[in-house]
Amino acid sequence: MARALIIEDSQIQSRIIGRMIRDMGFEVDFALSLAQGAQHLKTLKVDAVFLDVFLGDHNALLFVDSLRKLAPQSIFVLMTAGSQTECVDVTVSKARLARADFMLKKPFNASDIEGILQQTFDKSAGLKRRKHVLVIEDSAPIRMICERVLSAIGYRVTTSETMEDAFANVDIAHVDLVLCDMFMPGMGGFKGIRSIRRTWPQVPVIAMSAGLDEAVRNHDVLAATTKLGVNAQLRKPFEATDLLEVVSAVLEEGHV
C-alpha cells in the first residue's frame, strides 16, 4: 500500500489532513518536527511527503533538499498559509527553487489532495511518478495537441497561454521539462526563458518557433535560443512523433 508522511507541528491539522489522505487508500505516518520526519524517512519507504513550511521557528524550505535525499522517489507537497513575516506568493517562489513538487495553500480540502495524487502517480504502473511537462504556448490548438499527445503516454501536463500565467500559477511548483514558444504576448519566449532558468535552474527547456514573420527565418530564431541555454528546438508545425521524440530525448539526456 502507498504511504504518506505528514510533517506538521499541529496535531489537530495533522489528524485532519491524515484522514483525507487515508480516504484515498494511503497509509499515513506523522511527525511533529523536522527531526522526527527525517527519522521516518530513514526507516520507511514513503511515496508522498506533506510538509508544513513553517514548523515552529523553522522554515522547512531550507531542509527540502536534505529530506529529499532520504526519499528521492517521494513527491514533496509543501503546505502553507504564509506567516507574519512572509506572504504566500514569496513562499511559492522559494518553494520552486527548493524543488518542491506542489504547494497547498491552507486551508485546503480533500479534492485538492486527491488532484495532486491523481496527477502525480500512475496507478497502472504501480504508483510510478509521472514526469511533469509545462507547455507555454499562446496557440490553443498547439497547447491542446501537446497536452493530448503527452498525456496519452503518461506524462503529467500543465499548459499556460503566457509566461506570466505560468509564473503566477501557484500549482506549478516543480516541473521536469518546459516547452516554450518563442513568440507570444507579454514577456515572450526570449525574456521568459531567462526567467525559467532563474525559477527552475536545472530544468531542461525545449524552444518552439515558426518564426515571427517572413523577415525572421525559423532557423535564425531557433539558433538564437542556443545562446539562452535551451536543450533542444522544435520547429512548428510538427508531428506528434516529432514532439514525442524530442521530449523523450531531452528527458533521457538529462536523466530528469
PDB file of C-alpha atoms in Angstrom:
ATOM      1  CA  MET A   1       0.000   0.000   0.000  1.00  0.00           C
ATOM      2  CA  ALA A   2       1.167   3.553  -0.740  1.00  0.00           C
ATOM      3  CA  ARG A   3       2.442   5.537   2.230  1.00  0.00           C
ATOM      4  CA  ALA A   4       2.365   9.249   3.044  1.00  0.00           C
ATOM      5  CA  LEU A   5       4.241  11.132   5.747  1.00  0.00           C
ATOM      6  CA  ILE A   6       2.798  14.317   7.256  1.00  0.00           C
ATOM      7  CA  ILE A   7       5.336  16.641   8.906  1.00  0.00           C
ATOM      8  CA  GLU A   8       3.199  19.170  10.755  1.00  0.00           C
ATOM      9  CA  ASP A   9       3.553  20.612  14.248  1.00  0.00           C
ATOM     10  CA  SER A  10      -0.203  20.933  14.814  1.00  0.00           C
ATOM     11  CA  GLN A  11      -1.631  17.581  15.867  1.00  0.00           C
ATOM     12  CA  ILE A  12      -5.159  18.718  15.059  1.00  0.00           C
ATOM     13  CA  GLN A  13      -4.250  19.702  11.496  1.00  0.00           C
ATOM     14  CA  SER A  14      -2.206  16.515  11.105  1.00  0.00           C
ATOM     15  CA  ARG A  15      -5.209  14.364  12.001  1.00  0.00           C
ATOM     16  CA  ILE A  16      -7.491  16.250   9.608  1.00  0.00           C
ATOM     17  CA  ILE A  17      -5.016  16.004   6.725  1.00  0.00           C
ATOM     18  CA  GLY A  18      -4.250  12.377   7.570  1.00  0.00           C
ATOM     19  CA  ARG A  19      -7.926  11.458   7.403  1.00  0.00           C
ATOM     20  CA  MET A  20      -8.180  12.962   3.908  1.00  0.00           C
ATOM     21  CA  ILE A  21      -5.164  11.003   2.682  1.00  0.00           C
ATOM     22  CA  ARG A  22      -6.287   7.723   4.281  1.00  0.00           C
ATOM     23  CA  ASP A  23      -9.616   8.036   2.478  1.00  0.00           C
ATOM     24  CA  MET A  24      -7.634   7.822  -0.757  1.00  0.00           C
ATOM     25  CA  GLY A  25      -6.078   4.488   0.147  1.00  0.00           C
ATOM     26  CA  PHE A  26      -2.775   5.608   1.662  1.00  0.00           C
ATOM     27  CA  GLU A  27      -1.183   4.552   4.915  1.00  0.00           C
ATOM     28  CA  VAL A  28      -0.239   7.665   6.886  1.00  0.00           C
ATOM     29  CA  ASP A  29       2.569   8.383   9.341  1.00  0.00           C
ATOM     30  CA  PHE A  30       3.022  11.563  11.365  1.00  0.00           C
ATOM     31  CA  ALA A  31       5.960  13.677  12.521  1.00  0.00           C
ATOM     32  CA  LEU A  32       5.740  16.793  14.662  1.00  0.00           C
ATOM     33  CA  SER A  33       9.196  18.119  13.752  1.00  0.00           C
ATOM     34  CA  LEU A  34      11.799  18.043  11.002  1.00  0.00           C
ATOM     35  CA  ALA A  35      13.972  15.723  13.078  1.00  0.00           C
ATOM     36  CA  GLN A  36      11.125  13.239  13.518  1.00  0.00           C
ATOM     37  CA  GLY A  37      10.329  13.496   9.818  1.00  0.00           C
ATOM     38  CA  ALA A  38      13.922  12.740   8.850  1.00  0.00           C
ATOM     39  CA  GLN A  39      13.928   9.699  11.136  1.00  0.00           C
ATOM     40  CA  HIS A  40      10.754   8.371   9.488  1.00  0.00           C
ATOM     41  CA  LEU A  41      12.280   8.805   6.027  1.00  0.00           C
ATOM     42  CA  LYS A  42      15.398   6.884   7.080  1.00  0.00           C
ATOM     43  CA  THR A  43      13.375   3.843   8.105  1.00  0.00           C
ATOM     44  CA  LEU A  44      10.257   3.876   5.880  1.00  0.00           C
ATOM     45  CA  LYS A  45       9.553   3.840   2.154  1.00  0.00           C
ATOM     46  CA  VAL A  46       7.375   6.898   1.635  1.00  0.00           C
ATOM     47  CA  ASP A  47       5.592   7.846  -1.585  1.00  0.00           C
ATOM     48  CA  ALA A  48       4.450  11.343  -0.605  1.00  0.00           C
ATOM     49  CA  VAL A  49       5.647  13.840   1.995  1.00  0.00           C
ATOM     50  CA  PHE A  50       3.257  16.576   3.144  1.00  0.00           C
ATOM     51  CA  LEU A  51       5.462  19.183   4.780  1.00  0.00           C
ATOM     52  CA  ASP A  52       4.300  22.305   6.606  1.00  0.00           C
ATOM     53  CA  VAL A  53       6.529  25.205   5.585  1.00  0.00           C
ATOM     54  CA  PHE A  54       6.617  26.922   8.957  1.00  0.00           C
ATOM     55  CA  LEU A  55       7.363  24.442  11.745  1.00  0.00           C
ATOM     56  CA  GLY A  56       7.769  26.368  14.963  1.00  0.00           C
ATOM     57  CA  ASP A  57      10.820  28.585  14.465  1.00  0.00           C
ATOM     58  CA  HIS A  58      11.994  26.636  11.406  1.00  0.00           C
ATOM     59  CA  ASN A  59      11.412  27.365   7.734  1.00  0.00           C
ATOM     60  CA  ALA A  60      11.148  23.885   6.227  1.00  0.00           C
ATOM     61  CA  LEU A  61      12.077  25.184   2.766  1.00  0.00           C
ATOM     62  CA  LEU A  62      15.684  25.201   3.935  1.00  0.00           C
ATOM     63  CA  PHE A  63      15.539  21.456   4.573  1.00  0.00           C
ATOM     64  CA  VAL A  64      13.707  20.153   1.482  1.00  0.00           C
ATOM     65  CA  ASP A  65      16.918  19.100  -0.259  1.00  0.00           C
ATOM     66  CA  SER A  66      18.206  17.154   2.741  1.00  0.00           C
ATOM     67  CA  LEU A  67      14.846  15.440   3.224  1.00  0.00           C
ATOM     68  CA  ARG A  68      14.609  14.625  -0.486  1.00  0.00           C
ATOM     69  CA  LYS A  69      17.959  12.836  -0.313  1.00  0.00           C
ATOM     70  CA  LEU A  70      16.396  10.491   2.244  1.00  0.00           C
ATOM     71  CA  ALA A  71      13.377   9.861  -0.023  1.00  0.00           C
ATOM     72  CA  PRO A  72      14.417  10.603  -3.623  1.00  0.00           C
ATOM     73  CA  GLN A  73      11.352   8.926  -5.152  1.00  0.00           C
ATOM     74  CA  SER A  74       8.824  10.743  -2.964  1.00  0.00           C
ATOM     75  CA  ILE A  75       6.831  13.764  -4.015  1.00  0.00           C
ATOM     76  CA  PHE A  76       7.086  16.740  -1.680  1.00  0.00           C
ATOM     77  CA  VAL A  77       3.918  18.734  -1.076  1.00  0.00           C
ATOM     78  CA  LEU A  78       4.515  21.935   0.862  1.00  0.00           C
ATOM     79  CA  MET A  79       1.626  23.311   2.908  1.00  0.00           C
ATOM     80  CA  THR A  80       1.440  26.951   3.925  1.00  0.00           C
ATOM     81  CA  ALA A  81      -0.803  29.782   4.996  1.00  0.00           C
ATOM     82  CA  GLY A  82       2.094  32.224   4.919  1.00  0.00           C
ATOM     83  CA  SER A  83       3.493  33.771   8.075  1.00  0.00           C
ATOM     84  CA  GLN A  84       3.712  37.106   9.829  1.00  0.00           C
ATOM     85  CA  THR A  85       6.978  37.812   8.020  1.00  0.00           C
ATOM     86  CA  GLU A  86       6.343  36.229   4.616  1.00  0.00           C
ATOM     87  CA  CYS A  87       3.383  36.262   2.209  1.00  0.00           C
ATOM     88  CA  VAL A  88       2.273  33.116   0.396  1.00  0.00           C
ATOM     89  CA  ASP A  89       3.497  34.306  -3.028  1.00  0.00           C
ATOM     90  CA  VAL A  90       7.038  34.717  -1.700  1.00  0.00           C
ATOM     91  CA  THR A  91       6.865  31.245  -0.147  1.00  0.00           C
ATOM     92  CA  VAL A  92       5.746  29.788  -3.502  1.00  0.00           C
ATOM     93  CA  SER A  93       8.720  31.331  -5.292  1.00  0.00           C
ATOM     94  CA  LYS A  94      11.100  29.891  -2.718  1.00  0.00           C
ATOM     95  CA  ALA A  95       9.382  26.502  -2.959  1.00  0.00           C
ATOM     96  CA  ARG A  96      10.124  26.358  -6.678  1.00  0.00           C
ATOM     97  CA  LEU A  97      13.801  26.955  -6.055  1.00  0.00           C
ATOM     98  CA  ALA A  98      13.711  24.285  -3.347  1.00  0.00           C
ATOM     99  CA  ARG A  99      12.285  21.835  -5.937  1.00  0.00           C
ATOM    100  CA  ALA A 100       9.026  21.208  -4.128  1.00  0.00           C
ATOM    101  CA  ASP A 101       6.558  19.294  -6.280  1.00  0.00           C
ATOM    102  CA  PHE A 102       3.373  21.013  -5.127  1.00  0.00           C
ATOM    103  CA  MET A 103       2.201  23.889  -2.972  1.00  0.00           C
ATOM    104  CA  LEU A 104      -1.024  23.672  -0.977  1.00  0.00           C
ATOM    105  CA  LYS A 105      -2.424  26.920   0.348  1.00  0.00           C
ATOM    106  CA  LYS A 106      -4.150  26.462   3.685  1.00  0.00           C
ATOM    107  CA  PRO A 107      -6.992  25.902   4.160  1.00  0.00           C
ATOM    108  CA  PHE A 108      -7.402  23.154   1.554  1.00  0.00           C
ATOM    109  CA  ASN A 109      -9.792  20.243   1.168  1.00  0.00           C
ATOM    110  CA  ALA A 110      -9.770  16.588   0.180  1.00  0.00           C
ATOM    111  CA  SER A 111     -10.317  17.322  -3.505  1.00  0.00           C
ATOM    112  CA  ASP A 112      -7.102  19.381  -3.572  1.00  0.00           C
ATOM    113  CA  ILE A 113      -5.121  16.436  -2.199  1.00  0.00           C
ATOM    114  CA  GLU A 114      -6.887  13.988  -4.496  1.00  0.00           C
ATOM    115  CA  GLY A 115      -5.989  16.138  -7.502  1.00  0.00           C
ATOM    116  CA  ILE A 116      -2.321  16.101  -6.535  1.00  0.00           C
ATOM    117  CA  LEU A 117      -2.179  12.339  -6.050  1.00  0.00           C
ATOM    118  CA  GLN A 118      -4.050  11.621  -9.287  1.00  0.00           C
ATOM    119  CA  GLN A 119      -1.825  13.967 -11.292  1.00  0.00           C
ATOM    120  CA  THR A 120       1.362  12.600  -9.828  1.00  0.00           C
ATOM    121  CA  PHE A 121       1.027   8.842  -9.684  1.00  0.00           C
ATOM    122  CA  ASP A 122       0.295   6.361 -12.448  1.00  0.00           C
ATOM    123  CA  LYS A 123      -1.573   3.623 -10.587  1.00  0.00           C
ATOM    124  CA  SER A 124      -1.499   1.348 -13.615  1.00  0.00           C
ATOM    125  CA  ALA A 125       2.302   1.348 -13.331  1.00  0.00           C
ATOM    126  CA  GLY A 126       2.455   0.647  -9.602  1.00  0.00           C
ATOM    127  CA  LEU A 127       2.351   4.239  -8.394  1.00  0.00           C
ATOM    128  CA  LYS A 128       5.106   5.277 -10.777  1.00  0.00           C
ATOM    129  CA  ARG A 129       5.704   9.000 -10.569  1.00  0.00           C
ATOM    130  CA  ARG A 130       4.706  10.907 -13.700  1.00  0.00           C
ATOM    131  CA  LYS A 131       7.116  13.354 -15.338  1.00  0.00           C
ATOM    132  CA  HIS A 132       5.695  16.888 -15.299  1.00  0.00           C
ATOM    133  CA  VAL A 133       5.838  18.841 -18.575  1.00  0.00           C
ATOM    134  CA  LEU A 134       4.935  22.538 -18.676  1.00  0.00           C
ATOM    135  CA  VAL A 135       3.794  23.826 -22.087  1.00  0.00           C
ATOM    136  CA  ILE A 136       3.843  27.621 -22.513  1.00  0.00           C
ATOM    137  CA  GLU A 137       2.188  28.468 -25.820  1.00  0.00           C
ATOM    138  CA  ASP A 138      -0.332  31.125 -26.878  1.00  0.00           C
ATOM    139  CA  SER A 139      -1.851  28.960 -29.617  1.00  0.00           C
ATOM    140  CA  ALA A 140      -4.768  26.987 -28.172  1.00  0.00           C
ATOM    141  CA  PRO A 141      -4.598  24.237 -30.866  1.00  0.00           C
ATOM    142  CA  ILE A 142      -0.895  23.628 -30.208  1.00  0.00           C
ATOM    143  CA  ARG A 143      -1.459  23.563 -26.444  1.00  0.00           C
ATOM    144  CA  MET A 144      -4.241  21.029 -26.978  1.00  0.00           C
ATOM    145  CA  ILE A 145      -2.070  18.847 -29.228  1.00  0.00           C
ATOM    146  CA  CYS A 146       0.838  18.872 -26.764  1.00  0.00           C
ATOM    147  CA  GLU A 147      -1.414  18.061 -23.832  1.00  0.00           C
ATOM    148  CA  ARG A 148      -3.244  15.262 -25.633  1.00  0.00           C
ATOM    149  CA  VAL A 149      -0.135  13.610 -27.090  1.00  0.00           C
ATOM    150  CA  LEU A 150       1.992  13.799 -23.939  1.00  0.00           C
ATOM    151  CA  SER A 151      -0.819  12.864 -21.546  1.00  0.00           C
ATOM    152  CA  ALA A 152      -1.640   9.815 -23.645  1.00  0.00           C
ATOM    153  CA  ILE A 153       1.722   8.221 -22.850  1.00  0.00           C
ATOM    154  CA  GLY A 154       1.690   9.040 -19.154  1.00  0.00           C
ATOM    155  CA  TYR A 155       3.179  12.497 -18.721  1.00  0.00           C
ATOM    156  CA  ARG A 156       1.569  14.978 -16.368  1.00  0.00           C
ATOM    157  CA  VAL A 157       0.989  18.095 -18.484  1.00  0.00           C
ATOM    158  CA  THR A 158       0.277  21.673 -17.433  1.00  0.00           C
ATOM    159  CA  THR A 159      -0.406  24.333 -20.061  1.00  0.00           C
ATOM    160  CA  SER A 160      -0.177  28.119 -19.892  1.00  0.00           C
ATOM    161  CA  GLU A 161      -1.044  30.708 -22.510  1.00  0.00           C
ATOM    162  CA  THR A 162       1.693  33.150 -21.469  1.00  0.00           C
ATOM    163  CA  MET A 163       4.847  33.255 -19.384  1.00  0.00           C
ATOM    164  CA  GLU A 164       3.091  35.494 -16.900  1.00  0.00           C
ATOM    165  CA  ASP A 165       0.313  32.934 -16.396  1.00  0.00           C
ATOM    166  CA  ALA A 166       2.845  30.140 -15.820  1.00  0.00           C
ATOM    167  CA  PHE A 167       4.780  32.026 -13.166  1.00  0.00           C
ATOM    168  CA  ALA A 168       1.608  33.232 -11.427  1.00  0.00           C
ATOM    169  CA  ASN A 169       0.140  29.723 -11.158  1.00  0.00           C
ATOM    170  CA  VAL A 170       0.873  28.547  -7.599  1.00  0.00           C
ATOM    171  CA  ASP A 171       0.026  24.967  -8.624  1.00  0.00           C
ATOM    172  CA  ILE A 172       3.150  24.853 -10.780  1.00  0.00           C
ATOM    173  CA  ALA A 173       5.839  24.267  -8.187  1.00  0.00           C
ATOM    174  CA  HIS A 174       8.160  21.707  -9.803  1.00  0.00           C
ATOM    175  CA  VAL A 175       8.457  20.757 -13.473  1.00  0.00           C
ATOM    176  CA  ASP A 176      10.672  18.221 -15.216  1.00  0.00           C
ATOM    177  CA  LEU A 177      10.594  19.870 -18.645  1.00  0.00           C
ATOM    178  CA  VAL A 178       9.394  23.137 -20.230  1.00  0.00           C
ATOM    179  CA  LEU A 179       8.201  23.502 -23.824  1.00  0.00           C
ATOM    180  CA  CYS A 180       8.217  27.194 -24.647  1.00  0.00           C
ATOM    181  CA  ASP A 181       7.013  29.123 -27.695  1.00  0.00           C
ATOM    182  CA  MET A 182       9.398  31.923 -28.624  1.00  0.00           C
ATOM    183  CA  PHE A 183       6.803  34.466 -29.760  1.00  0.00           C
ATOM    184  CA  MET A 184       3.770  35.146 -27.608  1.00  0.00           C
ATOM    185  CA  PRO A 185       2.071  38.119 -25.951  1.00  0.00           C
ATOM    186  CA  GLY A 186       3.562  39.681 -22.857  1.00  0.00           C
ATOM    187  CA  MET A 187       7.022  38.696 -21.720  1.00  0.00           C
ATOM    188  CA  GLY A 188       7.604  36.423 -24.697  1.00  0.00           C
ATOM    189  CA  GLY A 189       9.925  33.480 -25.054  1.00  0.00           C
ATOM    190  CA  PHE A 190      13.371  35.059 -25.086  1.00  0.00           C
ATOM    191  CA  LYS A 191      12.925  37.005 -21.872  1.00  0.00           C
ATOM    192  CA  GLY A 192      10.773  34.200 -20.490  1.00  0.00           C
ATOM    193  CA  ILE A 193      13.491  31.573 -20.857  1.00  0.00           C
ATOM    194  CA  ARG A 194      15.770  33.698 -18.700  1.00  0.00           C
ATOM    195  CA  SER A 195      13.042  33.729 -16.044  1.00  0.00           C
ATOM    196  CA  ILE A 196      12.599  29.968 -16.399  1.00  0.00           C
ATOM    197  CA  ARG A 197      16.319  29.497 -15.776  1.00  0.00           C
ATOM    198  CA  ARG A 198      16.082  31.576 -12.596  1.00  0.00           C
ATOM    199  CA  THR A 199      12.921  29.813 -11.409  1.00  0.00           C
ATOM    200  CA  TRP A 200      13.881  26.220 -12.306  1.00  0.00           C
ATOM    201  CA  PRO A 201      17.679  26.317 -12.779  1.00  0.00           C
ATOM    202  CA  GLN A 202      18.142  22.613 -13.565  1.00  0.00           C
ATOM    203  CA  VAL A 203      15.043  22.045 -15.717  1.00  0.00           C
ATOM    204  CA  PRO A 204      15.603  21.418 -19.447  1.00  0.00           C
ATOM    205  CA  VAL A 205      13.861  23.686 -21.955  1.00  0.00           C
ATOM    206  CA  ILE A 206      12.651  22.947 -25.495  1.00  0.00           C
ATOM    207  CA  ALA A 207      12.126  26.056 -27.650  1.00  0.00           C
ATOM    208  CA  MET A 208       9.330  26.049 -30.240  1.00  0.00           C
ATOM    209  CA  SER A 209       9.087  28.519 -33.118  1.00  0.00           C
ATOM    210  CA  ALA A 210       7.669  29.094 -36.595  1.00  0.00           C
ATOM    211  CA  GLY A 211       9.394  32.470 -36.962  1.00  0.00           C
ATOM    212  CA  LEU A 212       7.886  35.839 -36.143  1.00  0.00           C
ATOM    213  CA  ASP A 213       7.155  36.769 -39.753  1.00  0.00           C
ATOM    214  CA  GLU A 214       8.691  36.392 -43.192  1.00  0.00           C
ATOM    215  CA  ALA A 215      11.556  38.648 -42.173  1.00  0.00           C
ATOM    216  CA  VAL A 216      12.640  36.285 -39.420  1.00  0.00           C
ATOM    217  CA  ARG A 217      13.676  32.845 -40.584  1.00  0.00           C
ATOM    218  CA  ASN A 218      12.786  29.871 -38.432  1.00  0.00           C
ATOM    219  CA  HIS A 219      16.398  28.736 -38.437  1.00  0.00           C
ATOM    220  CA  ASP A 220      17.615  32.105 -37.159  1.00  0.00           C
ATOM    221  CA  VAL A 221      15.079  32.170 -34.341  1.00  0.00           C
ATOM    222  CA  LEU A 222      15.907  28.708 -33.101  1.00  0.00           C
ATOM    223  CA  ALA A 223      19.644  29.216 -33.478  1.00  0.00           C
ATOM    224  CA  ALA A 224      19.388  32.296 -31.267  1.00  0.00           C
ATOM    225  CA  THR A 225      17.833  30.226 -28.496  1.00  0.00           C
ATOM    226  CA  THR A 226      21.037  28.245 -28.042  1.00  0.00           C
ATOM    227  CA  LYS A 227      22.580  31.363 -26.516  1.00  0.00           C
ATOM    228  CA  LEU A 228      19.890  31.150 -23.819  1.00  0.00           C
ATOM    229  CA  GLY A 229      20.915  27.601 -22.954  1.00  0.00           C
ATOM    230  CA  VAL A 230      17.915  25.724 -24.347  1.00  0.00           C
ATOM    231  CA  ASN A 231      18.335  21.969 -24.593  1.00  0.00           C
ATOM    232  CA  ALA A 232      16.542  21.404 -27.912  1.00  0.00           C
ATOM    233  CA  GLN A 233      14.470  23.110 -30.597  1.00  0.00           C
ATOM    234  CA  LEU A 234      11.185  22.066 -32.154  1.00  0.00           C
ATOM    235  CA  ARG A 235      10.117  23.702 -35.383  1.00  0.00           C
ATOM    236  CA  LYS A 236       6.435  24.383 -35.952  1.00  0.00           C
ATOM    237  CA  PRO A 237       4.402  22.875 -37.421  1.00  0.00           C
ATOM    238  CA  PHE A 238       5.439  19.500 -36.043  1.00  0.00           C
ATOM    239  CA  GLU A 239       4.032  15.977 -35.984  1.00  0.00           C
ATOM    240  CA  ALA A 240       3.143  14.086 -32.812  1.00  0.00           C
ATOM    241  CA  THR A 241       6.097  11.748 -33.408  1.00  0.00           C
ATOM    242  CA  ASP A 242       8.475  14.727 -33.575  1.00  0.00           C
ATOM    243  CA  LEU A 243       7.142  16.033 -30.265  1.00  0.00           C
ATOM    244  CA  LEU A 244       7.480  12.676 -28.535  1.00  0.00           C
ATOM    245  CA  GLU A 245      10.974  12.035 -29.862  1.00  0.00           C
ATOM    246  CA  VAL A 246      12.333  15.414 -28.757  1.00  0.00           C
ATOM    247  CA  VAL A 247      10.689  15.272 -25.312  1.00  0.00           C
ATOM    248  CA  SER A 248      11.905  11.722 -24.711  1.00  0.00           C
ATOM    249  CA  ALA A 249      15.442  12.518 -25.874  1.00  0.00           C
ATOM    250  CA  VAL A 250      15.757  15.617 -23.669  1.00  0.00           C
ATOM    251  CA  LEU A 251      14.415  13.874 -20.561  1.00  0.00           C
ATOM    252  CA  GLU A 252      16.664  10.847 -21.097  1.00  0.00           C
ATOM    253  CA  GLU A 253      19.708  13.030 -21.746  1.00  0.00           C
ATOM    254  CA  GLY A 254      19.198  14.948 -18.522  1.00  0.00           C
ATOM    255  CA  HIS A 255      18.041  11.887 -16.554  1.00  0.00           C
ATOM    256  CA  VAL A 256      15.279  14.097 -15.157  1.00  0.00           C
TER     257      VAL A 256
END
